[in-house]
Coordinates of N, CA and C and ligand atoms in Angstrom, one line a residue:
M1 N 0.8 -1.2 0.0 CA 0.0 0.0 0.0 C 0.9 1.2 0.0
A2 N 0.6 2.1 -1.0 CA 1.5 3.3 -1.1 C 1.4 4.2 0.1
K3 N 2.5 4.8 0.5 CA 2.5 5.7 1.7 C 2.7 7.1 1.1
F4 N 1.9 8.1 1.7 CA 2.0 9.5 1.3 C 2.5 10.4 2.4
Y5 N 3.6 11.0 2.1 CA 4.2 12.0 3.1 C 4.0 13.4 2.5
V6 N 3.7 14.3 3.3 CA 3.4 15.7 2.8 C 4.5 16.6 3.0
S7 N 4.9 17.3 2.0 CA 6.1 18.2 2.0 C 5.7 19.5 2.7
M8 N 6.1 19.7 3.9 CA 5.6 20.8 4.7 C 6.2 22.2 4.2
M9 N 7.2 22.1 3.4 CA 7.7 23.4 2.8 C 6.7 24.0 1.9
C10 N 5.7 23.2 1.5 CA 4.6 23.6 0.6 C 3.4 24.0 1.4
A11 N 3.4 23.8 2.7 CA 2.1 23.9 3.5 C 1.9 25.4 3.8
D12 N 0.7 25.7 4.2 CA 0.4 27.0 4.7 C 0.8 27.1 6.2
M13 N 1.9 27.7 6.5 CA 2.4 27.7 7.9 C 1.8 28.8 8.7
T14 N 0.9 29.6 8.1 CA 0.3 30.6 8.9 C -0.9 30.0 9.8
H15 N -1.3 28.8 9.4 CA -2.4 28.2 10.2 C -2.0 26.7 10.4
L16 N -0.8 26.5 11.0 CA -0.2 25.2 11.1 C -1.1 24.2 11.7
A17 N -1.7 24.5 12.8 CA -2.6 23.5 13.5 C -3.7 23.1 12.6
D18 N -4.4 24.0 12.0 CA -5.5 23.7 11.1 C -5.0 22.9 9.9
E19 N -3.9 23.4 9.4 CA -3.4 22.7 8.2 C -3.1 21.2 8.5
M20 N -2.5 21.0 9.6 CA -2.1 19.6 10.0 C -3.4 18.8 10.3
K21 N -4.4 19.4 10.9 CA -5.6 18.7 11.2 C -6.3 18.3 9.9
N22 N -6.3 19.2 8.9 CA -6.9 18.8 7.6 C -6.0 17.8 6.9
L23 N -4.7 17.8 7.0 CA -3.9 16.8 6.4 C -4.1 15.5 7.0
E24 N -4.3 15.4 8.3 CA -4.4 14.1 9.0 C -5.8 13.5 8.7
E25 N -6.8 14.4 8.4 CA -8.1 13.8 8.0 C -8.0 13.2 6.6
A26 N -6.9 13.5 5.9 CA -6.7 12.9 4.6 C -5.9 11.6 4.6
E27 N -5.6 11.1 5.8 CA -5.0 9.8 6.1 C -3.6 9.8 5.5
I28 N -2.8 10.8 5.8 CA -1.4 10.8 5.3 C -0.6 9.8 6.2
E29 N 0.6 9.4 5.7 CA 1.5 8.6 6.5 C 2.4 9.4 7.4
G30 N 2.8 10.6 7.0 CA 3.6 11.4 7.8 C 4.0 12.7 7.1
Y31 N 5.0 13.4 7.7 CA 5.4 14.7 7.3 C 6.8 14.7 6.7
H32 N 7.0 15.2 5.5 CA 8.3 15.3 4.9 C 8.8 16.7 5.2
L33 N 9.9 16.8 5.9 CA 10.5 18.1 6.3 C 11.8 18.3 5.6
D34 N 11.7 19.2 4.6 CA 12.9 19.6 3.8 C 13.7 20.6 4.6
I35 N 15.0 20.2 4.8 CA 16.0 21.1 5.5 C 17.0 21.5 4.5
M36 N 17.2 22.8 4.3 CA 18.1 23.3 3.3 C 19.1 24.3 3.9
D37 N 20.3 24.4 3.4 CA 21.3 25.3 4.0 C 21.8 26.5 3.1
G38 N 21.2 26.5 1.9 CA 21.6 27.6 1.0 C 23.0 27.3 0.4
R39 N 23.6 26.1 0.7 CA 24.9 25.7 0.2 C 24.8 24.4 -0.6
Y40 N 24.3 23.4 0.0 CA 24.1 22.1 -0.7 C 23.1 22.4 -1.9
V41 N 22.1 23.1 -1.5 CA 21.1 23.6 -2.5 C 20.9 25.1 -2.4
P42 N 20.7 25.8 -3.4 CA 20.6 27.3 -3.4 C 19.3 27.8 -2.9
N43 N 18.9 27.3 -1.7 CA 17.5 27.6 -1.1 C 17.5 27.3 0.4
F44 N 16.5 27.9 1.0 CA 16.3 27.5 2.4 C 14.8 27.0 2.5
A45 N 14.5 26.3 3.5 CA 13.1 25.7 3.6 C 12.7 25.8 5.1
L46 N 12.5 24.6 5.7 CA 12.0 24.6 7.1 C 13.2 24.8 8.1
G47 N 12.8 25.3 9.3 CA 13.8 25.5 10.3 C 13.5 24.7 11.6
V48 N 14.3 24.9 12.6 CA 14.1 24.2 13.9 C 12.8 24.5 14.5
A49 N 12.4 25.8 14.4 CA 11.1 26.2 15.0 C 9.9 25.5 14.4
D50 N 10.0 25.3 13.0 CA 8.9 24.6 12.3 C 8.9 23.1 12.8
I51 N 10.0 22.5 13.0 CA 10.0 21.1 13.4 C 9.5 21.0 14.8
I52 N 9.8 21.9 15.6 CA 9.3 21.8 17.0 C 7.8 21.9 17.0
G53 N 7.3 22.9 16.2 CA 5.8 23.0 16.1 C 5.1 21.8 15.6
I54 N 5.7 21.3 14.5 CA 5.1 20.1 13.8 C 5.1 18.9 14.8
R55 N 6.2 18.7 15.4 CA 6.4 17.6 16.3 C 5.3 17.6 17.5
K56 N 5.1 18.8 18.0 CA 4.1 19.0 19.1 C 2.7 18.7 18.6
L57 N 2.4 18.8 17.3 CA 1.1 18.7 16.8 C 0.7 17.4 16.2
T58 N 1.6 16.4 16.2 CA 1.3 15.1 15.6 C 2.1 14.0 16.2
N59 N 1.6 12.8 16.2 CA 2.3 11.6 16.5 C 2.8 10.8 15.3
K60 N 2.5 11.4 14.1 CA 2.9 10.7 12.9 C 4.4 10.9 12.6
D61 N 4.9 10.1 11.7 CA 6.3 10.1 11.4 C 6.8 11.4 10.8
L62 N 7.9 11.9 11.2 CA 8.6 13.0 10.6 C 9.8 12.5 9.8
D63 N 9.7 12.8 8.5 CA 10.7 12.3 7.6 C 11.6 13.5 7.2
V64 N 12.7 13.5 7.8 CA 13.6 14.7 7.6 C 14.6 14.5 6.4
H65 N 14.4 15.4 5.4 CA 15.2 15.3 4.2 C 16.3 16.3 4.3
L66 N 17.6 15.9 4.5 CA 18.7 16.9 4.7 C 19.3 17.2 3.4
M67 N 19.0 18.4 2.9 CA 19.7 18.9 1.7 C 20.7 20.0 2.2
I68 N 21.7 19.5 3.0 CA 22.7 20.4 3.6 C 24.1 19.8 3.5
E69 N 25.1 20.6 3.5 CA 26.5 20.2 3.5 C 26.8 19.6 4.9
N70 N 27.6 18.6 5.0 CA 28.0 18.0 6.2 C 26.9 17.6 7.2
P71 N 25.9 16.8 6.7 CA 24.8 16.4 7.6 C 25.3 15.6 8.8
E72 N 26.5 15.0 8.7 CA 27.0 14.2 9.8 C 27.1 15.1 11.1
K73 N 27.2 16.4 10.9 CA 27.4 17.3 12.1 C 26.1 17.6 12.8
H74 N 25.0 17.2 12.2 CA 23.7 17.7 12.7 C 22.7 16.6 13.1
I75 N 23.1 15.3 13.0 CA 22.1 14.2 13.2 C 21.5 14.3 14.6
D76 N 22.3 14.5 15.6 CA 21.7 14.6 17.0 C 20.7 15.6 17.1
L77 N 20.9 16.8 16.5 CA 19.9 17.9 16.5 C 18.5 17.3 16.0
F78 N 18.5 16.7 14.9 CA 17.2 16.2 14.3 C 16.6 15.0 15.0
V79 N 17.5 14.2 15.6 CA 17.0 13.1 16.4 C 16.3 13.7 17.7
D80 N 17.0 14.7 18.3 CA 16.4 15.4 19.5 C 15.1 16.1 19.1
L81 N 15.0 16.6 17.9 CA 13.8 17.3 17.5 C 12.6 16.3 17.2
G82 N 12.9 15.0 17.1 CA 11.8 14.0 17.0 C 11.7 13.4 15.6
A83 N 12.8 13.5 14.8 CA 12.8 12.8 13.5 C 12.6 11.3 13.7
N84 N 11.8 10.7 12.8 CA 11.6 9.2 12.8 C 12.4 8.6 11.6
M85 N 12.7 9.4 10.6 CA 13.4 9.0 9.4 C 14.3 10.2 9.0
I86 N 15.5 9.8 8.6 CA 16.4 10.9 8.1 C 17.1 10.4 6.8
S87 N 17.0 11.2 5.8 CA 17.7 10.9 4.5 C 18.7 12.1 4.3
F88 N 19.8 11.7 3.6 CA 20.8 12.7 3.3 C 21.3 12.4 1.9
H89 N 22.0 13.3 1.2 CA 22.5 13.2 -0.1 C 23.9 12.6 -0.1
L90 N 24.2 11.7 -1.0 CA 25.5 11.0 -1.0 C 26.7 11.9 -1.1
N91 N 26.5 13.0 -1.9 CA 27.7 13.8 -2.2 C 27.7 15.0 -1.2
S92 N 27.0 14.9 -0.1 CA 27.0 16.0 0.9 C 27.8 15.6 2.1
T93 N 28.4 14.4 2.1 CA 29.2 14.0 3.3 C 30.4 13.2 2.8
R94 N 31.5 13.2 3.5 CA 32.7 12.4 3.1 C 32.5 10.9 3.3
H95 N 31.9 10.6 4.4 CA 31.9 9.2 4.8 C 30.4 8.6 4.9
V96 N 29.9 8.2 3.7 CA 28.5 7.8 3.6 C 28.2 6.6 4.5
D97 N 29.1 5.5 4.5 CA 28.7 4.3 5.3 C 28.7 4.6 6.7
R98 N 29.7 5.5 7.2 CA 29.7 5.8 8.6 C 28.5 6.6 9.0
L99 N 28.0 7.5 8.2 CA 26.8 8.3 8.5 C 25.6 7.4 8.6
I100 N 25.5 6.4 7.7 CA 24.4 5.5 7.7 C 24.4 4.7 9.1
N101 N 25.6 4.3 9.5 CA 25.7 3.6 10.8 C 25.3 4.5 11.9
T102 N 25.7 5.8 11.9 CA 25.4 6.7 12.9 C 23.8 6.9 13.1
I103 N 23.2 7.1 11.9 CA 21.7 7.3 12.0 C 21.0 6.1 12.5
S104 N 21.4 4.9 11.9 CA 20.8 3.6 12.4 C 21.0 3.4 13.8
S105 N 22.2 3.8 14.4 CA 22.5 3.5 15.8 C 21.5 4.3 16.7
K106 N 20.9 5.4 16.1 CA 20.0 6.2 17.0 C 18.6 5.6 17.0
G107 N 18.4 4.5 16.2 CA 17.0 3.9 16.1 C 16.1 4.6 15.2
I108 N 16.8 5.4 14.3 CA 16.0 6.2 13.3 C 16.1 5.5 11.9
K109 N 15.0 5.5 11.2 CA 15.1 4.9 9.8 C 16.0 5.8 9.0
V110 N 16.9 5.1 8.2 CA 17.9 5.8 7.5 C 17.7 5.6 6.0
G111 N 17.8 6.8 5.2 CA 17.7 6.7 3.8 C 18.8 7.6 3.1
V112 N 19.1 7.3 1.9 CA 19.9 8.2 1.1 C 19.0 8.8 0.0
A113 N 19.3 10.0 -0.3 CA 18.5 10.7 -1.4 C 19.4 10.7 -2.7
L114 N 18.8 10.2 -3.7 CA 19.6 10.1 -5.0 C 19.1 11.3 -5.9
N115 N 20.1 12.1 -6.3 CA 19.7 13.2 -7.3 C 19.4 12.5 -8.6
P116 N 18.7 13.3 -9.5 CA 18.3 12.6 -10.8 C 19.5 12.0 -11.5
S117 N 20.6 12.6 -11.6 CA 21.7 12.0 -12.4 C 22.5 10.9 -11.7
E118 N 22.2 10.7 -10.5 CA 23.0 9.7 -9.7 C 22.4 8.3 -10.1
T119 N 23.3 7.3 -10.3 CA 22.9 6.0 -10.7 C 22.7 5.1 -9.5
I120 N 22.1 3.9 -9.8 CA 21.9 3.0 -8.7 C 23.3 2.3 -8.4
E121 N 24.3 2.4 -9.2 CA 25.6 1.9 -8.9 C 26.1 2.6 -7.5
E122 N 25.6 3.8 -7.3 CA 26.1 4.5 -6.1 C 25.7 3.8 -4.8
V123 N 24.6 3.0 -4.9 CA 24.0 2.5 -3.7 C 24.2 1.0 -3.6
K124 N 24.9 0.3 -4.6 CA 24.8 -1.1 -4.6 C 25.5 -1.8 -3.4
Y125 N 26.5 -1.1 -2.8 CA 27.2 -1.7 -1.7 C 26.5 -1.4 -0.3
I126 N 25.7 -0.3 -0.3 CA 25.1 0.2 1.0 C 23.6 -0.2 1.1
I127 N 23.0 -0.6 0.0 CA 21.6 -0.7 -0.1 C 21.0 -1.6 1.0
E128 N 21.8 -2.7 1.4 CA 21.3 -3.6 2.5 C 21.1 -2.8 3.8
K129 N 21.9 -1.7 3.9 CA 21.9 -1.0 5.2 C 20.8 0.0 5.3
L130 N 20.1 0.3 4.2 CA 19.1 1.3 4.1 C 17.7 0.9 4.4
D131 N 17.0 1.7 5.1 CA 15.6 1.5 5.2 C 14.8 2.0 4.0
F132 N 15.3 3.0 3.4 CA 14.6 3.6 2.2 C 15.6 4.3 1.3
I133 N 15.2 4.5 0.1 CA 15.9 5.4 -0.8 C 14.9 6.5 -1.3
L134 N 15.3 7.7 -1.1 CA 14.5 8.9 -1.5 C 15.0 9.2 -2.9
V135 N 14.2 8.8 -3.9 CA 14.6 9.1 -5.3 C 14.0 10.4 -5.7
M136 N 15.0 11.4 -6.0 CA 14.5 12.7 -6.4 C 14.0 12.7 -7.8
G137 N 12.8 13.2 -8.0 CA 12.2 13.4 -9.3 C 12.5 14.7 -9.9
V138 N 13.1 15.5 -9.1 CA 13.5 16.9 -9.6 C 14.9 17.2 -9.0
N139 N 15.6 18.2 -9.5 CA 16.8 18.6 -8.9 C 16.5 19.3 -7.5
P140 N 17.2 18.8 -6.5 CA 16.7 19.2 -5.1 C 16.8 20.7 -4.9
G141 N 15.8 21.2 -4.0 CA 15.9 22.5 -3.5 C 14.7 23.4 -3.7
F142 N 13.9 23.0 -4.7 CA 12.7 23.9 -5.0 C 11.5 23.1 -5.3
A143 N 10.4 23.6 -4.8 CA 9.1 22.9 -5.1 C 8.7 23.5 -6.5
G144 N 7.7 22.8 -7.1 CA 7.1 23.3 -8.4 C 7.9 23.1 -9.6
Q145 N 8.9 22.2 -9.6 CA 9.7 22.0 -10.8 C 9.1 20.9 -11.7
Q146 N 9.7 20.7 -12.8 CA 9.3 19.7 -13.8 C 10.0 18.4 -13.5
Y147 N 9.3 17.3 -13.7 CA 9.9 15.9 -13.5 C 11.0 15.6 -14.4
V148 N 12.0 15.0 -14.0 CA 13.1 14.5 -14.8 C 12.8 13.1 -15.3
N149 N 12.4 13.0 -16.6 CA 11.7 11.8 -17.0 C 12.5 10.5 -16.9
Y150 N 13.9 10.6 -17.0 CA 14.7 9.4 -16.9 C 14.6 8.8 -15.5
V151 N 14.1 9.5 -14.6 CA 14.0 8.9 -13.2 C 13.1 7.7 -13.2
D152 N 12.1 7.6 -14.1 CA 11.3 6.4 -14.2 C 12.1 5.1 -14.4
Q153 N 13.1 5.2 -15.2 CA 14.0 4.0 -15.5 C 14.8 3.7 -14.2
K154 N 15.1 4.7 -13.4 CA 15.9 4.4 -12.2 C 15.0 3.6 -11.2
F155 N 13.8 3.9 -11.2 CA 12.9 3.1 -10.3 C 12.8 1.7 -10.8
K156 N 12.8 1.5 -12.1 CA 12.7 0.1 -12.6 C 14.0 -0.6 -12.3
D157 N 15.1 0.1 -12.5 CA 16.4 -0.5 -12.2 C 16.6 -0.9 -10.7
L158 N 16.1 0.0 -9.8 CA 16.2 -0.2 -8.4 C 15.3 -1.4 -8.0
K159 N 14.1 -1.5 -8.6 CA 13.2 -2.6 -8.2 C 13.8 -3.9 -8.7
N160 N 14.5 -3.9 -9.8 CA 15.1 -5.1 -10.3 C 16.2 -5.6 -9.3
L161 N 17.0 -4.6 -8.8 CA 18.1 -4.9 -7.9 C 17.5 -5.4 -6.6
I162 N 16.4 -4.8 -6.1 CA 15.8 -5.2 -4.8 C 15.3 -6.6 -5.0
A163 N 14.7 -6.9 -6.1 CA 14.1 -8.3 -6.3 C 15.3 -9.3 -6.4
Q164 N 16.3 -9.0 -7.2 CA 17.5 -9.9 -7.3 C 18.1 -10.3 -6.0
R165 N 18.1 -9.3 -5.1 CA 18.8 -9.5 -3.8 C 17.9 -9.7 -2.6
N166 N 16.6 -9.7 -3.0 CA 15.5 -10.0 -2.0 C 15.7 -9.0 -0.8
L167 N 15.7 -7.7 -1.1 CA 15.9 -6.7 -0.1 C 14.6 -6.1 0.4
K168 N 14.7 -5.5 1.6 CA 13.5 -4.9 2.1 C 13.4 -3.4 2.0
V169 N 14.4 -2.8 1.4 CA 14.5 -1.3 1.3 C 13.3 -0.8 0.5
E170 N 12.7 0.4 1.0 CA 11.6 1.0 0.4 C 12.0 2.1 -0.6
L171 N 11.3 2.4 -1.6 CA 11.6 3.4 -2.6 C 10.5 4.5 -2.5
Y172 N 11.0 5.7 -2.4 CA 10.1 6.9 -2.3 C 10.4 7.9 -3.4
L173 N 9.4 8.5 -4.0 CA 9.7 9.6 -5.0 C 9.5 10.9 -4.3
D174 N 10.4 11.8 -4.5 CA 10.4 13.2 -3.9 C 10.5 14.2 -5.1
G175 N 9.4 14.9 -5.4 CA 9.5 15.9 -6.4 C 8.6 15.7 -7.6
C176 N 7.7 16.6 -7.8 CA 6.8 16.6 -8.9 C 5.9 15.3 -9.0
V177 N 5.4 15.0 -7.8 CA 4.5 13.8 -7.7 C 3.1 14.3 -8.1
N178 N 2.6 13.7 -9.2 CA 1.2 14.1 -9.6 C 0.4 12.8 -9.7
Q179 N -0.9 12.9 -10.0 CA -1.8 11.7 -10.0 C -1.3 10.6 -11.0
D180 N -1.0 11.1 -12.2 CA -0.6 10.1 -13.2 C 0.7 9.4 -12.8
R181 N 1.6 10.2 -12.3 CA 2.9 9.5 -11.9 C 2.7 8.5 -10.7
V182 N 1.8 8.8 -9.8 CA 1.5 7.9 -8.7 C 1.0 6.6 -9.3
E183 N 0.0 6.7 -10.3 CA -0.6 5.6 -10.8 C 0.4 4.7 -11.6
Y184 N 1.3 5.4 -12.3 CA 2.3 4.7 -13.1 C 3.3 4.0 -12.2
L185 N 3.8 4.7 -11.3 CA 4.9 4.2 -10.4 C 4.3 3.2 -9.4
D186 N 3.1 3.3 -9.1 CA 2.5 2.3 -8.1 C 2.5 0.9 -8.8
K187 N 2.3 0.9 -10.1 CA 2.4 -0.4 -10.9 C 3.8 -1.0 -10.9
I188 N 4.8 -0.1 -10.8 CA 6.2 -0.6 -10.8 C 6.5 -1.1 -9.4
G189 N 5.8 -0.6 -8.3 CA 6.0 -1.1 -7.0 C 6.7 0.0 -6.1
V190 N 6.6 1.3 -6.5 CA 7.2 2.3 -5.7 C 6.4 2.4 -4.4
D191 N 7.1 2.5 -3.2 CA 6.4 2.3 -1.9 C 5.8 3.6 -1.3
G192 N 6.4 4.8 -1.7 CA 5.9 6.0 -1.1 C 6.2 7.2 -1.9
Y193 N 5.5 8.3 -1.6 CA 5.6 9.5 -2.3 C 5.6 10.8 -1.4
V194 N 6.3 11.8 -1.9 CA 6.3 13.1 -1.2 C 5.4 14.0 -1.9
L195 N 4.3 14.4 -1.3 CA 3.3 15.3 -2.0 C 3.6 16.7 -1.7
G196 N 3.7 17.5 -2.8 CA 3.9 19.0 -2.6 C 2.9 19.7 -3.5
T197 N 3.4 20.7 -4.3 CA 2.5 21.5 -5.0 C 1.9 20.8 -6.3
S198 N 2.6 19.8 -6.7 CA 2.1 19.1 -7.9 C 0.8 18.4 -7.8
L199 N 0.5 18.0 -6.6 CA -0.7 17.2 -6.4 C -1.6 17.7 -5.3
L200 N -1.0 18.2 -4.2 CA -1.8 18.4 -3.0 C -2.0 19.9 -2.6
F201 N -0.9 20.6 -2.5 CA -1.0 22.0 -1.9 C -1.4 23.0 -3.0
G202 N -2.2 24.0 -2.5 CA -2.5 25.1 -3.4 C -3.6 24.8 -4.4
K203 N -4.4 23.8 -4.1 CA -5.4 23.4 -5.0 C -6.8 23.9 -4.5
D204 N -7.9 23.8 -5.3 CA -9.2 24.3 -4.9 C -10.1 23.2 -4.3
R205 N -9.4 22.1 -3.8 CA -10.2 21.0 -3.2 C -9.5 20.7 -1.9
T206 N -10.3 20.0 -1.0 CA -9.7 19.7 0.3 C -8.7 18.6 0.2
Y207 N -7.8 18.6 1.2 CA -6.7 17.5 1.1 C -7.4 16.1 1.1
K208 N -8.5 16.0 1.9 CA -9.2 14.7 2.0 C -9.7 14.3 0.6
E209 N -10.4 15.3 -0.1 CA -10.9 15.0 -1.4 C -9.8 14.5 -2.3
I210 N -8.7 15.2 -2.3 CA -7.6 14.9 -3.2 C -7.0 13.5 -2.9
M211 N -6.8 13.2 -1.6 CA -6.2 12.0 -1.2 C -7.2 10.8 -1.4
D212 N -8.5 11.0 -1.2 CA -9.4 10.0 -1.5 C -9.4 9.6 -2.9
E213 N -9.3 10.6 -3.8 CA -9.2 10.3 -5.2 C -7.9 9.5 -5.6
V214 N -6.8 10.0 -5.0 CA -5.5 9.3 -5.3 C -5.6 7.8 -4.8
N215 N -6.1 7.6 -3.6 CA -6.2 6.2 -3.1 C -7.2 5.4 -3.9
N216 N -8.3 5.9 -4.2 CA -9.3 5.1 -5.0 C -8.7 4.7 -6.3
K217 N -7.9 5.6 -7.0 CA -7.4 5.3 -8.3 C -6.4 4.2 -8.2
I218 N -5.5 4.2 -7.2 CA -4.5 3.2 -7.1 C -5.0 1.9 -6.5
R219 N -6.1 2.0 -5.7 CA -6.6 0.8 -5.1 C -7.5 0.1 -6.1
G220 N -8.0 0.9 -7.1 CA -8.8 0.3 -8.2 C -10.2 0.1 -7.8
Ligands
LIG1 C1 12.2 19.3 -3.6 C2 11.4 19.1 -2.4 C3 10.0 18.5 -2.5 C4 9.1 18.6 -3.6 C5 7.9 19.5 -3.4 O1 13.5 19.6 -3.2 O2 12.1 18.2 -1.6 O3 9.4 18.7 -1.2 O4 9.7 19.1 -4.8 O5 6.9 19.0 -4.2 P1 6.5 19.5 -5.7 O6 7.7 19.2 -6.5 O7 5.3 18.7 -6.0 O8 6.2 21.0 -5.6
LIG2 ZN1 12.4 16.5 0.1

């Protein structure tokens, strides 16, 4: 069953409690929290105060996506803030395997985020240690971008690798998730999606109406 995480960088933060109440009525899996430093990506997104507020208002999973340089320096901060899942970009840290071990040792689900051009070769030795792979459908850092079409093939290649080695790692798409893409990738066996402006936020329907339609379409 597909899992839907909502990208809170796209949410209306002026009415956070109401926004999260409406999101949770839409039966979401959890909250995707994009953290940016203006260096790894040329943008900023959520901050510590946002995470504190969101954590206070929900028991659902907080999926922290670190788009920052040297994420190894900040893991304890996000664990203390209540992260349940942490992903980081391979080329943002010198020692990937060590950082995976560090995050796992905290009892947090660990993932790596693959930029569109990065191949599955990058993860073939570490994939057994991962709980999930966050496959970027866009170049990281901004909402509202166009999907990078060759990412579809990456999902197929990853699913083949997972099947060959009988792995449990989950695949999530982050970036430009729309209805058609969910229906297509659900058939390939993608496990989860990060919903932002492409499907959920800034529309003229309620979150529940949108998510009911998405779920009905993939459940058939
Ligand atoms: C991209 C962000 C996402 C996402 C937002 O760096 O991590 O949260 O793009 O969703 P869309 O692409 O639908 O606006
Ligand atoms: Zn993200």
